[in-house]
Amino acid sequence: MTTLADLAELVRAPAALSVPGDVVAGAAAAGALGPRTPALAGASVLLYWAGMAANDWADRRLDAEERPERPIPSGRVTPAAAVGLAAGLTAAGVGLAAAVGGRRAAALAVPLAATIWGYDLLAKNTAAGPAVMAACRGLDVLLGASGGRVTRALPAAVTVAAHTWTVTALSRREVTGADATLPMRTLAGTAVVAASAAVAVPGARRTTARGDDPAGVRPERTRAAGVAAVLPAVLAGWYAARYGAAQVEVVRDPSAGRVRAAVGAGITGLPALQGALTARGGAGLLGLAVAAAAPLGRRLARKVSPT
């Protein structure tokens, strides 16, 4: 009999902590943070879980050989239940996005859902796999921006997409292990991603230090502006240190176990990057809240694997 724990393992439930930050970062960049943002984040989580269930359904025969402990090959979840769950979650995710965000959100949720299924069914085992998965995350960021100026969220979308490319490229070697050149390339990509998240982009909303103070500048506002300026760099550095250290270990020992650990670090460390992007968009406290999901995700990952 299938249990909730089996379904949680099927959809890799803890990994969903890395998802709402996409929407929040996109909304912050586009000036669209508001009451609709949590619901759009919920839609994003539903689509993510749909992709995880569809992924295991598509890989059921391969997993029977390489990962027989997974829910489908172990018999705890039937293939029909897995694909049915994936379809239901997809419909729910697109429907929720359309209900709260209207046509603009639906115009991004539909291609996002199509790209997720395209990755699972067609692209995953091809050379295009990492790029398609990166496109999924980029569209997810833009979904959050759908209520504002979407073009302003493009830098954040590209940054998250680039991170996703590195994680996906590594994940293709979770079973066989990798050669040392792969983690060296992804590590270089991580450095570029972290640097781009730490640098302000033109047009981003900034905290101002000028107000009605006779001297033109209030000291407390100056301090707040200083914190706001460095927070993206601090969070981006945290992301780079955590994920980068795991990739350095793969360079030293490119075994399958080290690769899986690096992939897990990339998944659970993504909220720190999203937090940096959110803070860069002018929402510092919200960026800290998003980044706080990183240590929580690591703890939950000890119970249910995110990879």
CSV table of C-alpha atoms in Angstrom, one decimal:
chain,number,residue,atom,x,y,z
A,1,MET,CA,0.0,0.0,0.0
A,2,THR,CA,1.4,3.4,-1.0
A,3,THR,CA,2.0,5.8,1.9
A,4,LEU,CA,2.5,9.5,2.1
A,5,ALA,CA,6.2,8.8,2.8
A,6,ASP,CA,6.4,6.9,-0.4
A,7,LEU,CA,4.9,9.7,-2.4
A,8,ALA,CA,7.2,12.2,-0.6
A,9,GLU,CA,10.2,10.1,-1.7
A,10,LEU,CA,8.8,9.9,-5.2
A,11,VAL,CA,8.5,13.7,-5.6
A,12,ARG,CA,11.7,14.3,-3.6
A,13,ALA,CA,9.6,16.6,-1.3
A,14,PRO,CA,12.5,18.3,0.6
A,15,ALA,CA,14.0,19.5,-2.7
A,16,ALA,CA,10.8,21.7,-3.2
A,17,LEU,CA,12.3,24.1,-0.7
A,18,SER,CA,14.6,25.2,-3.5
A,19,VAL,CA,11.6,26.2,-5.6
A,20,PRO,CA,9.6,29.1,-4.1
A,21,GLY,CA,12.8,31.3,-4.1
A,22,ASP,CA,12.7,31.2,-8.0
A,23,VAL,CA,9.3,33.0,-7.9
A,24,VAL,CA,10.3,35.4,-5.1
A,25,ALA,CA,13.5,36.4,-6.8
A,26,GLY,CA,11.7,37.0,-10.1
A,27,ALA,CA,9.0,39.0,-8.4
A,28,ALA,CA,11.6,41.1,-6.5
A,29,ALA,CA,13.5,41.9,-9.7
A,30,ALA,CA,10.3,42.8,-11.6
A,31,GLY,CA,8.9,44.9,-8.8
A,32,ALA,CA,6.0,42.5,-8.6
A,33,LEU,CA,6.1,41.3,-5.0
A,34,GLY,CA,2.6,41.2,-3.6
A,35,PRO,CA,-0.3,39.0,-2.5
A,36,ARG,CA,-0.1,36.9,-5.6
A,37,THR,CA,3.5,35.9,-5.0
A,38,PRO,CA,2.9,33.1,-2.4
A,39,ALA,CA,0.2,31.5,-4.6
A,40,LEU,CA,2.5,31.6,-7.7
A,41,ALA,CA,5.2,30.0,-5.5
A,42,GLY,CA,2.7,27.3,-4.6
A,43,ALA,CA,2.0,26.7,-8.3
A,44,SER,CA,5.8,26.4,-8.9
A,45,VAL,CA,6.1,23.8,-6.2
A,46,LEU,CA,3.2,21.7,-7.7
A,47,LEU,CA,4.9,21.8,-11.1
A,48,TYR,CA,8.2,20.8,-9.6
A,49,TRP,CA,6.7,17.8,-7.8
A,50,ALA,CA,5.0,16.9,-11.1
A,51,GLY,CA,8.4,16.9,-12.8
A,52,MET,CA,9.9,14.7,-10.1
A,53,ALA,CA,7.1,12.1,-10.4
A,54,ALA,CA,7.2,12.2,-14.2
A,55,ASN,CA,11.0,11.7,-14.0
A,56,ASP,CA,10.7,8.6,-11.9
A,57,TRP,CA,8.0,7.2,-14.2
A,58,ALA,CA,10.2,7.8,-17.3
A,59,ASP,CA,13.2,6.3,-15.6
A,60,ARG,CA,11.4,3.3,-14.0
A,61,ARG,CA,13.2,0.6,-16.1
A,62,LEU,CA,16.6,2.2,-15.6
A,63,ASP,CA,16.0,2.6,-11.9
A,64,ALA,CA,15.1,-1.1,-11.7
A,65,GLU,CA,18.8,-1.7,-12.5
A,66,GLU,CA,20.6,1.2,-11.0
A,67,ARG,CA,18.3,2.3,-8.1
A,68,PRO,CA,16.0,-0.6,-7.2
A,69,GLU,CA,15.2,1.1,-3.9
A,70,ARG,CA,13.3,3.9,-5.5
A,71,PRO,CA,9.5,3.9,-5.0
A,72,ILE,CA,8.5,2.6,-8.4
A,73,PRO,CA,11.0,-0.3,-8.9
A,74,SER,CA,10.6,-1.3,-5.3
A,75,GLY,CA,6.9,-1.7,-5.8
A,76,ARG,CA,5.8,0.9,-3.3
A,77,VAL,CA,4.3,3.1,-6.0
A,78,THR,CA,2.8,1.7,-9.2
A,79,PRO,CA,3.8,3.3,-12.6
A,80,ALA,CA,0.2,4.2,-13.2
A,81,ALA,CA,0.0,6.0,-9.9
A,82,ALA,CA,3.2,7.9,-10.6
A,83,VAL,CA,2.2,9.2,-14.0
A,84,GLY,CA,-1.3,10.0,-12.8
A,85,LEU,CA,0.1,12.0,-9.9
A,86,ALA,CA,2.4,13.8,-12.3
A,87,ALA,CA,-0.4,14.7,-14.6
A,88,GLY,CA,-2.7,15.8,-11.7
A,89,LEU,CA,0.1,18.0,-10.2
A,90,THR,CA,0.8,19.6,-13.6
A,91,ALA,CA,-2.9,20.5,-14.1
A,92,ALA,CA,-3.1,21.9,-10.5
A,93,GLY,CA,0.1,23.9,-10.9
A,94,VAL,CA,-1.0,25.5,-14.2
A,95,GLY,CA,-4.5,26.0,-13.0
A,96,LEU,CA,-3.4,27.8,-9.8
A,97,ALA,CA,-1.0,30.0,-11.7
A,98,ALA,CA,-3.7,31.0,-14.1
A,99,ALA,CA,-6.2,31.6,-11.4
A,100,VAL,CA,-4.1,34.0,-9.4
A,101,GLY,CA,-1.9,35.5,-12.1
A,102,GLY,CA,-4.3,35.6,-15.1
A,103,ARG,CA,-3.2,35.3,-18.7
A,104,ARG,CA,0.3,36.7,-18.1
A,105,ALA,CA,1.1,34.0,-15.5
A,106,ALA,CA,-0.6,31.3,-17.6
A,107,ALA,CA,1.6,32.3,-20.6
A,108,LEU,CA,4.6,31.3,-18.6
A,109,ALA,CA,3.2,28.4,-16.6
A,110,VAL,CA,2.1,26.5,-19.7
A,111,PRO,CA,5.5,26.5,-21.4
A,112,LEU,CA,7.1,25.8,-18.1
A,113,ALA,CA,5.0,22.7,-17.7
A,114,ALA,CA,5.7,21.7,-21.3
A,115,THR,CA,9.5,22.1,-20.8
A,116,ILE,CA,9.4,20.0,-17.6
A,117,TRP,CA,7.7,17.2,-19.4
A,118,GLY,CA,9.9,17.6,-22.4
A,119,TYR,CA,13.0,17.2,-20.2
A,120,ASP,CA,11.7,14.1,-18.5
A,121,LEU,CA,10.4,12.4,-21.6
A,122,LEU,CA,12.8,13.5,-24.4
A,123,ALA,CA,15.7,15.7,-23.5
A,124,LYS,CA,17.1,14.2,-20.2
A,125,ASN,CA,19.4,11.7,-21.7
A,126,THR,CA,20.6,13.9,-24.6
A,127,ALA,CA,23.2,16.5,-24.9
A,128,ALA,CA,20.4,19.1,-24.6
A,129,GLY,CA,19.4,17.9,-21.2
A,130,PRO,CA,21.2,20.4,-19.0
A,131,ALA,CA,20.1,23.3,-21.2
A,132,VAL,CA,16.4,22.2,-21.1
A,133,MET,CA,16.5,21.8,-17.3
A,134,ALA,CA,18.1,25.3,-17.0
A,135,ALA,CA,15.3,26.6,-19.2
A,136,CYS,CA,12.8,25.2,-16.7
A,137,ARG,CA,14.3,27.1,-13.8
A,138,GLY,CA,14.6,30.3,-15.9
A,139,LEU,CA,10.9,30.2,-16.8
A,140,ASP,CA,10.1,29.6,-13.1
A,141,VAL,CA,11.9,32.8,-12.2
A,142,LEU,CA,9.9,34.6,-14.9
A,143,LEU,CA,6.7,33.1,-13.6
A,144,GLY,CA,7.3,35.1,-10.4
A,145,ALA,CA,7.9,38.2,-12.5
A,146,SER,CA,4.6,37.8,-14.5
A,147,GLY,CA,2.8,40.5,-12.5
A,148,GLY,CA,5.5,43.2,-13.2
A,149,ARG,CA,8.1,44.1,-15.7
A,150,VAL,CA,9.3,40.7,-16.8
A,151,THR,CA,12.3,42.0,-18.7
A,152,ARG,CA,13.8,43.3,-15.5
A,153,ALA,CA,13.8,39.7,-14.1
A,154,LEU,CA,15.8,38.3,-17.1
A,155,PRO,CA,19.2,38.7,-15.3
A,156,ALA,CA,17.9,36.8,-12.3
A,157,ALA,CA,16.4,34.1,-14.6
A,158,VAL,CA,19.7,33.7,-16.5
A,159,THR,CA,21.6,33.4,-13.2
A,160,VAL,CA,19.4,30.7,-11.8
A,161,ALA,CA,19.4,28.9,-15.1
A,162,ALA,CA,23.2,28.9,-15.2
A,163,HIS,CA,23.3,27.4,-11.7
A,164,THR,CA,20.8,24.7,-12.8
A,165,TRP,CA,22.9,23.8,-15.7
A,166,THR,CA,25.9,23.0,-13.4
A,167,VAL,CA,23.7,20.8,-11.1
A,168,THR,CA,22.1,19.0,-14.0
A,169,ALA,CA,25.5,18.4,-15.7
A,170,LEU,CA,26.8,16.8,-12.5
A,171,SER,CA,23.6,14.8,-11.9
A,172,ARG,CA,24.2,12.9,-15.1
A,173,ARG,CA,27.2,11.3,-13.4
A,174,GLU,CA,25.5,10.4,-10.1
A,175,VAL,CA,25.7,6.7,-10.9
A,176,THR,CA,28.9,6.3,-12.9
A,177,GLY,CA,31.1,9.0,-11.4
A,178,ALA,CA,32.8,11.8,-13.4
A,179,ASP,CA,36.1,12.7,-14.8
A,180,ALA,CA,37.9,15.6,-13.1
A,181,THR,CA,37.2,18.0,-15.9
A,182,LEU,CA,33.4,18.1,-15.4
A,183,PRO,CA,33.5,19.4,-11.8
A,184,MET,CA,36.2,21.9,-12.8
A,185,ARG,CA,33.8,23.3,-15.5
A,186,THR,CA,30.8,23.4,-13.1
A,187,LEU,CA,33.0,25.0,-10.4
A,188,ALA,CA,34.0,27.7,-12.8
A,189,GLY,CA,30.3,28.2,-13.6
A,190,THR,CA,29.4,28.4,-10.0
A,191,ALA,CA,32.0,31.2,-9.5
A,192,VAL,CA,30.5,33.2,-12.4
A,193,VAL,CA,26.9,32.6,-11.0
A,194,ALA,CA,27.9,33.8,-7.5
A,195,ALA,CA,29.7,36.9,-8.9
A,196,SER,CA,26.7,37.8,-11.0
A,197,ALA,CA,24.3,37.5,-8.1
A,198,ALA,CA,26.5,39.7,-5.9
A,199,VAL,CA,26.6,42.6,-8.5
A,200,ALA,CA,23.8,45.1,-8.7
A,201,VAL,CA,22.0,45.4,-12.0
A,202,PRO,CA,20.9,48.7,-13.7
A,203,GLY,CA,17.4,49.6,-12.8
A,204,ALA,CA,17.2,47.6,-9.6
A,205,ARG,CA,15.4,49.2,-6.7
A,206,ARG,CA,17.8,50.6,-4.1
A,207,THR,CA,17.4,51.8,-0.6
A,208,THR,CA,17.9,55.6,-0.5
A,209,ALA,CA,19.7,57.4,2.2
A,210,ARG,CA,18.1,60.8,1.5
A,211,GLY,CA,15.0,62.1,3.2
A,212,ASP,CA,13.9,65.0,5.2
A,213,ASP,CA,17.0,65.2,7.4
A,214,PRO,CA,18.4,68.8,7.4
A,215,ALA,CA,21.8,67.5,6.4
A,216,GLY,CA,20.3,65.4,3.6
A,217,VAL,CA,21.4,62.1,5.0
A,218,ARG,CA,20.2,60.2,8.1
A,219,PRO,CA,22.9,58.0,9.7
A,220,GLU,CA,20.5,55.1,10.3
A,221,ARG,CA,19.4,55.2,6.6
A,222,THR,CA,23.0,55.3,5.6
A,223,ARG,CA,23.7,52.1,7.6
A,224,ALA,CA,20.6,50.4,6.2
A,225,ALA,CA,21.7,51.3,2.7
A,226,GLY,CA,25.1,49.8,3.5
A,227,VAL,CA,23.6,46.6,4.7
A,228,ALA,CA,21.4,46.4,1.7
A,229,ALA,CA,24.4,46.9,-0.6
A,230,VAL,CA,26.5,44.1,0.9
A,231,LEU,CA,23.7,41.5,1.6
A,232,PRO,CA,23.5,40.1,-1.9
A,233,ALA,CA,27.3,39.6,-1.9
A,234,VAL,CA,27.2,37.9,1.6
A,235,LEU,CA,24.4,35.5,0.5
A,236,ALA,CA,26.1,34.8,-2.9
A,237,GLY,CA,29.3,34.1,-1.0
A,238,TRP,CA,27.5,31.6,1.3
A,239,TYR,CA,26.1,29.9,-1.8
A,240,ALA,CA,29.4,29.7,-3.5
A,241,ALA,CA,31.2,28.4,-0.4
A,242,ARG,CA,28.7,25.6,0.2
A,243,TYR,CA,28.2,24.4,-3.3
A,244,GLY,CA,31.8,25.2,-4.4
A,245,ALA,CA,33.3,23.1,-1.6
A,246,ALA,CA,31.3,20.1,-2.6
A,247,GLN,CA,32.5,20.4,-6.2
A,248,VAL,CA,36.1,20.8,-5.1
A,249,GLU,CA,35.7,17.4,-3.4
A,250,VAL,CA,34.5,15.9,-6.7
A,251,VAL,CA,37.6,17.3,-8.4
A,252,ARG,CA,39.7,15.5,-5.8
A,253,ASP,CA,37.6,12.3,-5.9
A,254,PRO,CA,35.2,12.1,-8.9
A,255,SER,CA,33.4,9.0,-7.5
A,256,ALA,CA,29.6,8.6,-7.8
A,257,GLY,CA,29.2,9.2,-4.1
A,258,ARG,CA,31.0,12.5,-4.2
A,259,VAL,CA,29.0,13.5,-7.3
A,260,ARG,CA,25.7,12.8,-5.6
A,261,ALA,CA,26.9,14.9,-2.6
A,262,ALA,CA,27.7,17.8,-4.9
A,263,VAL,CA,24.3,17.5,-6.6
A,264,GLY,CA,22.6,17.5,-3.3
A,265,ALA,CA,24.6,20.6,-2.2
A,266,GLY,CA,23.6,22.3,-5.4
A,267,ILE,CA,19.9,21.6,-4.8
A,268,THR,CA,19.8,22.5,-1.1
A,269,GLY,CA,22.2,25.5,-1.6
A,270,LEU,CA,20.0,27.1,-4.3
A,271,PRO,CA,17.9,29.1,-1.8
A,272,ALA,CA,21.0,31.1,-0.7
A,273,LEU,CA,21.5,32.1,-4.4
A,274,GLN,CA,17.8,33.0,-4.7
A,275,GLY,CA,18.1,35.0,-1.5
A,276,ALA,CA,21.0,37.0,-2.9
A,277,LEU,CA,18.9,37.7,-6.0
A,278,THR,CA,15.9,38.7,-3.9
A,279,ALA,CA,18.0,41.0,-1.8
A,280,ARG,CA,19.6,42.5,-5.0
A,281,GLY,CA,16.0,43.3,-6.1
A,282,GLY,CA,15.6,45.4,-3.0
A,283,ALA,CA,13.9,43.0,-0.6
A,284,GLY,CA,16.7,42.3,1.9
A,285,LEU,CA,14.7,40.8,4.7
A,286,LEU,CA,12.8,38.6,2.3
A,287,GLY,CA,16.1,37.5,0.8
A,288,LEU,CA,17.3,36.4,4.2
A,289,ALA,CA,14.0,34.5,4.7
A,290,VAL,CA,14.5,32.7,1.3
A,291,ALA,CA,18.1,31.9,2.1
A,292,ALA,CA,17.1,30.4,5.4
A,293,ALA,CA,15.6,27.5,3.5
A,294,ALA,CA,19.1,26.3,2.6
A,295,PRO,CA,20.0,24.8,6.0
A,296,LEU,CA,16.5,23.5,6.5
A,297,GLY,CA,16.7,21.7,3.2
A,298,ARG,CA,20.0,20.1,4.1
A,299,ARG,CA,18.5,18.7,7.3
A,300,LEU,CA,15.5,17.3,5.5
A,301,ALA,CA,17.7,15.9,2.8
A,302,ARG,CA,19.1,13.5,5.4
A,303,LYS,CA,15.7,11.9,5.6
A,304,VAL,CA,14.5,12.1,2.0
A,305,SER,CA,17.2,12.3,-0.7
A,306,PRO,CA,16.8,15.3,-3.0
A,307,THR,CA,18.6,13.6,-5.8
